[in-house]
Amino acid sequence: MRFLTAKRRGRAVRPALLVTALLLMGALYAAVAPAARVSADTGNSQQVAEGKALFQVTCSSCHGMNGEGTGQGPSLVGVGAAAVDFQVSTGRMPMANPGAQAPRKQNTYTDEEIAALAAFVATLAPGPAIPTEEQYSGEGLSAEQLAKGGELFRTNCSACHNFEGAGGALPNGKYAPSLVGVSGKHIWEAMRTGPQQMPVFSSGVVVDDDVRAIVGYLETLHAQPSGGLTFGALGPVAEGLFAWIIGIGGLCLIAVWIAAKGARAR
């Protein structure tokens, strides 16, 4: 009988031990994991709150108290954190005076303030997030990738930004800014958010690897010293036209000189 009783107790103890172990593990997880989540949520909420307060002081007069837009500025609903990071960190926003285009100027915000503003605007509606370095860095690309970047740039960007990214004039007082010295991060953000009159190049149109190729191409191009007459890097068509004009002008001068010399000889 004692043997049977001990056997029954052994069978009952095993499930009890298993349940006890599961309860202990659950209690341990509840004590640690939620605390980490609450801490993260609190930090993010605080950043958003700080961004909202700063936004309402410095941005709401044009964009509305909640980024809904006004007659002085467009809605920011759905532009994403990347648009805020680009516009504010390049000094384009806030705009001192309304104009045809916001020029790049000295940024007056700290990195923490820009991050807070971006975090607040990101809560208004889904939009492009601030990219990581892996998404835009042009370092370590192969010659083939750089060549592809040059082809993509000439196809999609050179009509406005010039063949060398030197910028150019556009209608109605607007212009495509120079890309010389512009960081890969800001090129990525500009392509994804379409600032000013620039179109949006979504990831479905130009994937991140292609953006990296374009960035790498521009960095390589701008690192090379330019020699000779570049004619403003307007491209082969314009440069060919200049060559024809100079050549024809030179021939005309030679013809005039020969005619004048013949007239004096007579």
Short mmCIF file of C-alpha atoms in Angstrom, two decimals:
data_model
loop_
_atom_site.label_atom_id
_atom_site.label_comp_id
_atom_site.label_asym_id
_atom_site.label_seq_id
_atom_site.Cartn_x
_atom_site.Cartn_y
_atom_site.Cartn_z
CA MET A 1 0.00 0.00 0.00
CA ARG A 2 2.79 2.41 0.84
CA PHE A 3 4.31 1.76 -2.57
CA LEU A 4 1.04 2.61 -4.33
CA THR A 5 0.55 5.75 -2.22
CA ALA A 6 4.07 6.99 -3.00
CA LYS A 7 3.52 6.32 -6.67
CA ARG A 8 0.28 8.31 -6.71
CA ARG A 9 1.98 11.18 -4.90
CA GLY A 10 4.81 11.19 -7.45
CA ARG A 11 2.32 11.49 -10.28
CA ALA A 12 0.58 14.39 -8.57
CA VAL A 13 3.80 16.21 -7.71
CA ARG A 14 5.07 16.45 -11.29
CA PRO A 15 2.17 18.56 -12.67
CA ALA A 16 2.29 20.69 -9.54
CA LEU A 17 5.98 21.37 -10.04
CA LEU A 18 5.39 22.23 -13.70
CA VAL A 19 2.59 24.65 -12.86
CA THR A 20 4.73 26.24 -10.13
CA ALA A 21 7.64 26.71 -12.55
CA LEU A 22 5.38 28.31 -15.16
CA LEU A 23 3.92 30.66 -12.55
CA LEU A 24 7.39 31.69 -11.41
CA MET A 25 8.52 32.34 -14.99
CA GLY A 26 5.38 34.37 -15.68
CA ALA A 27 5.89 36.44 -12.57
CA LEU A 28 9.51 37.10 -13.47
CA TYR A 29 8.57 38.20 -17.01
CA ALA A 30 5.79 40.44 -15.68
CA ALA A 31 8.23 42.05 -13.31
CA VAL A 32 10.85 42.83 -15.98
CA ALA A 33 9.33 43.12 -19.49
CA PRO A 34 6.44 45.52 -18.79
CA ALA A 35 8.80 47.83 -16.95
CA ALA A 36 10.98 48.07 -20.06
CA ARG A 37 7.94 48.73 -22.27
CA VAL A 38 6.57 51.36 -19.92
CA SER A 39 9.97 53.05 -19.78
CA ALA A 40 10.22 53.13 -23.61
CA ASP A 41 6.65 54.36 -24.01
CA THR A 42 7.20 57.06 -21.40
CA GLY A 43 10.36 58.28 -23.12
CA ASN A 44 8.67 58.38 -26.52
CA SER A 45 5.58 60.10 -25.13
CA GLN A 46 7.75 62.71 -23.44
CA GLN A 47 9.61 63.39 -26.70
CA VAL A 48 6.33 63.74 -28.60
CA ALA A 49 4.98 66.09 -25.93
CA GLU A 50 8.12 68.24 -26.11
CA GLY A 51 7.89 68.27 -29.89
CA LYS A 52 4.26 69.31 -29.82
CA ALA A 53 4.99 72.16 -27.41
CA LEU A 54 7.86 73.38 -29.60
CA PHE A 55 5.77 72.98 -32.74
CA GLN A 56 2.93 75.08 -31.35
CA VAL A 57 5.35 77.87 -30.49
CA THR A 58 7.46 77.95 -33.66
CA CYS A 59 5.45 76.27 -36.44
CA SER A 60 1.72 76.54 -35.72
CA SER A 61 1.30 80.09 -37.07
CA CYS A 62 1.77 78.67 -40.59
CA HIS A 63 0.93 74.97 -40.23
CA GLY A 64 -1.84 75.07 -37.61
CA MET A 65 -1.84 73.97 -33.99
CA ASN A 66 -2.02 70.30 -34.99
CA GLY A 67 -0.25 70.46 -38.35
CA GLU A 68 -3.53 70.66 -40.25
CA GLY A 69 -2.28 73.54 -42.41
CA THR A 70 -3.43 77.14 -42.90
CA GLY A 71 -3.48 79.72 -45.64
CA GLN A 72 0.15 80.45 -44.78
CA GLY A 73 1.48 76.88 -44.92
CA PRO A 74 0.53 73.37 -46.05
CA SER A 75 -0.74 70.50 -43.93
CA LEU A 76 1.95 68.31 -42.39
CA VAL A 77 -0.34 65.34 -41.88
CA GLY A 78 1.40 62.34 -43.43
CA VAL A 79 4.67 64.04 -44.41
CA GLY A 80 6.55 61.92 -41.89
CA ALA A 81 9.54 62.49 -39.65
CA ALA A 82 11.93 62.52 -42.63
CA ALA A 83 10.35 65.69 -44.05
CA VAL A 84 10.74 67.49 -40.72
CA ASP A 85 14.35 66.39 -40.34
CA PHE A 86 15.17 67.59 -43.86
CA GLN A 87 13.40 70.94 -43.69
CA VAL A 88 14.49 71.94 -40.19
CA SER A 89 18.05 70.59 -40.15
CA THR A 90 18.82 72.37 -43.45
CA GLY A 91 17.43 75.64 -42.08
CA ARG A 92 14.67 75.85 -44.68
CA MET A 93 12.10 75.85 -41.91
CA PRO A 94 10.87 77.85 -40.17
CA MET A 95 10.56 80.34 -43.03
CA ALA A 96 11.10 83.96 -42.04
CA ASN A 97 9.04 85.31 -44.94
CA PRO A 98 6.81 83.57 -47.49
CA GLY A 99 8.50 83.31 -50.87
CA ALA A 100 8.72 81.29 -54.04
CA GLN A 101 11.07 78.85 -52.35
CA ALA A 102 12.60 78.26 -48.95
CA PRO A 103 16.39 78.68 -49.22
CA ARG A 104 18.91 76.64 -47.29
CA LYS A 105 20.29 78.57 -44.33
CA GLN A 106 21.92 78.13 -40.94
CA ASN A 107 19.95 75.77 -38.69
CA THR A 108 19.07 77.20 -35.26
CA TYR A 109 17.64 74.04 -33.67
CA THR A 110 19.47 71.40 -31.65
CA ASP A 111 19.45 67.76 -32.71
CA GLU A 112 17.18 66.97 -29.75
CA GLU A 113 14.67 69.65 -30.76
CA ILE A 114 14.61 68.44 -34.37
CA ALA A 115 14.07 64.86 -33.19
CA ALA A 116 11.21 65.98 -30.94
CA LEU A 117 9.52 67.94 -33.74
CA ALA A 118 9.91 64.97 -36.07
CA ALA A 119 8.48 62.60 -33.46
CA PHE A 120 5.41 64.81 -33.01
CA VAL A 121 4.72 65.20 -36.74
CA ALA A 122 5.16 61.45 -37.18
CA THR A 123 2.18 60.90 -34.85
CA LEU A 124 -0.17 62.88 -37.11
CA ALA A 125 -0.27 60.17 -39.81
CA PRO A 126 2.08 57.55 -41.30
CA GLY A 127 4.91 58.93 -43.44
CA PRO A 128 8.59 58.36 -44.29
CA ALA A 129 10.74 57.85 -41.20
CA ILE A 130 14.23 59.30 -40.73
CA PRO A 131 16.56 56.88 -42.54
CA THR A 132 19.39 54.89 -41.04
CA GLU A 133 22.93 55.24 -42.39
CA GLU A 134 22.64 51.87 -44.12
CA GLN A 135 19.82 53.24 -46.27
CA TYR A 136 21.71 56.18 -47.76
CA SER A 137 25.46 55.68 -47.30
CA GLY A 138 27.37 55.68 -50.58
CA GLU A 139 30.52 54.19 -49.09
CA GLY A 140 31.95 50.92 -50.33
CA LEU A 141 30.03 50.79 -53.61
CA SER A 142 31.50 49.01 -56.60
CA ALA A 143 32.33 50.69 -59.91
CA GLU A 144 29.28 49.02 -61.42
CA GLN A 145 27.02 50.43 -58.71
CA LEU A 146 28.49 53.91 -59.12
CA ALA A 147 27.94 53.72 -62.88
CA LYS A 148 24.32 52.76 -62.24
CA GLY A 149 24.00 55.69 -59.85
CA GLY A 150 25.26 58.04 -62.57
CA GLU A 151 22.77 56.64 -65.06
CA LEU A 152 19.90 56.99 -62.58
CA PHE A 153 20.92 60.57 -61.74
CA ARG A 154 21.15 61.63 -65.38
CA THR A 155 17.78 60.03 -66.12
CA ASN A 156 15.81 61.31 -63.13
CA CYS A 157 17.60 64.33 -61.69
CA SER A 158 19.86 66.13 -64.18
CA ALA A 159 17.04 67.96 -65.96
CA CYS A 160 16.65 70.14 -62.86
CA HIS A 161 19.87 69.71 -60.88
CA ASN A 162 22.29 69.84 -63.83
CA PHE A 163 24.53 67.01 -65.04
CA GLU A 164 26.97 67.58 -62.18
CA GLY A 165 24.38 68.40 -59.54
CA ALA A 166 25.33 72.08 -59.62
CA GLY A 167 21.68 73.20 -59.57
CA GLY A 168 19.72 75.28 -62.02
CA ALA A 169 16.92 77.80 -62.51
CA LEU A 170 13.27 76.76 -62.78
CA PRO A 171 10.12 78.70 -63.77
CA ASN A 172 8.36 81.21 -61.51
CA GLY A 173 11.41 82.22 -59.52
CA LYS A 174 12.13 78.71 -58.27
CA TYR A 175 15.33 76.73 -58.61
CA ALA A 176 16.84 73.31 -58.11
CA PRO A 177 19.54 73.74 -55.45
CA SER A 178 23.11 72.59 -55.84
CA LEU A 179 23.81 69.10 -54.50
CA VAL A 180 27.52 69.76 -53.96
CA GLY A 181 28.31 68.99 -50.33
CA VAL A 182 24.76 67.82 -49.51
CA SER A 183 24.78 64.79 -47.20
CA GLY A 184 23.49 61.43 -48.33
CA LYS A 185 20.90 61.55 -45.57
CA HIS A 186 19.40 64.77 -46.89
CA ILE A 187 19.43 63.47 -50.48
CA TRP A 188 17.51 60.38 -49.31
CA GLU A 189 15.01 62.52 -47.38
CA ALA A 190 14.52 64.89 -50.30
CA MET A 191 13.87 62.03 -52.72
CA ARG A 192 11.39 60.36 -50.37
CA THR A 193 9.48 63.50 -49.31
CA GLY A 194 9.65 65.79 -52.37
CA PRO A 195 10.40 69.21 -50.84
CA GLN A 196 9.39 72.38 -52.69
CA GLN A 197 8.60 71.54 -56.33
CA MET A 198 10.62 68.31 -56.33
CA PRO A 199 8.63 65.14 -57.10
CA VAL A 200 8.47 62.28 -54.60
CA PHE A 201 10.58 59.23 -55.45
CA SER A 202 9.05 56.51 -53.30
CA SER A 203 10.79 53.25 -52.47
CA GLY A 204 8.58 51.59 -55.06
CA VAL A 205 10.13 53.81 -57.75
CA VAL A 206 13.72 54.13 -56.51
CA VAL A 207 14.77 51.52 -53.93
CA ASP A 208 17.24 52.35 -51.17
CA ASP A 209 20.10 50.59 -52.96
CA ASP A 210 19.57 52.87 -55.96
CA VAL A 211 19.50 55.94 -53.71
CA ARG A 212 22.84 54.78 -52.28
CA ALA A 213 24.18 54.42 -55.82
CA ILE A 214 23.11 57.99 -56.66
CA VAL A 215 24.69 59.32 -53.46
CA GLY A 216 27.91 57.44 -54.16
CA TYR A 217 28.01 58.73 -57.73
CA LEU A 218 27.59 62.35 -56.63
CA GLU A 219 30.20 62.03 -53.88
CA THR A 220 32.67 60.50 -56.32
CA LEU A 221 31.89 63.11 -58.98
CA HIS A 222 32.25 66.08 -56.64
CA ALA A 223 35.49 64.73 -55.19
CA GLN A 224 37.13 64.94 -58.62
CA PRO A 225 38.84 68.24 -59.55
CA SER A 226 37.32 69.88 -62.61
CA GLY A 227 39.72 70.89 -65.35
CA GLY A 228 39.42 73.10 -68.41
CA LEU A 229 36.29 74.99 -69.39
CA THR A 230 33.18 73.33 -67.96
CA PHE A 231 30.60 75.83 -69.34
CA GLY A 232 28.75 75.56 -66.06
CA ALA A 233 28.43 71.77 -66.41
CA LEU A 234 25.33 72.24 -68.53
CA GLY A 235 25.82 68.92 -70.28
CA PRO A 236 26.97 67.70 -73.68
CA VAL A 237 24.23 69.37 -75.74
CA ALA A 238 24.83 72.84 -74.34
CA GLU A 239 28.58 72.38 -74.37
CA GLY A 240 28.43 71.25 -77.99
CA LEU A 241 26.36 74.33 -78.84
CA PHE A 242 28.94 76.58 -77.20
CA ALA A 243 31.66 74.85 -79.21
CA TRP A 244 29.76 75.45 -82.47
CA ILE A 245 29.16 79.09 -81.60
CA ILE A 246 32.82 79.65 -80.76
CA GLY A 247 33.93 77.78 -83.87
CA ILE A 248 31.62 79.66 -86.22
CA GLY A 249 32.55 82.94 -84.56
CA GLY A 250 36.22 82.16 -85.05
CA LEU A 251 35.68 81.34 -88.75
CA CYS A 252 33.77 84.60 -89.23
CA LEU A 253 36.61 86.59 -87.67
CA ILE A 254 39.14 84.86 -89.91
CA ALA A 255 37.01 85.59 -92.98
CA VAL A 256 36.71 89.27 -92.02
CA TRP A 257 40.45 89.50 -91.43
CA ILE A 258 41.22 87.93 -94.85
CA ALA A 259 38.74 90.24 -96.59
CA ALA A 260 40.24 93.31 -94.90
CA LYS A 261 43.75 92.25 -95.78
CA GLY A 262 42.76 91.71 -99.44
CA ALA A 263 41.12 95.14 -99.56
CA ARG A 264 44.28 96.83 -98.29
CA ALA A 265 46.40 94.94 -100.83
CA ARG A 266 44.31 96.36 -103.67
#
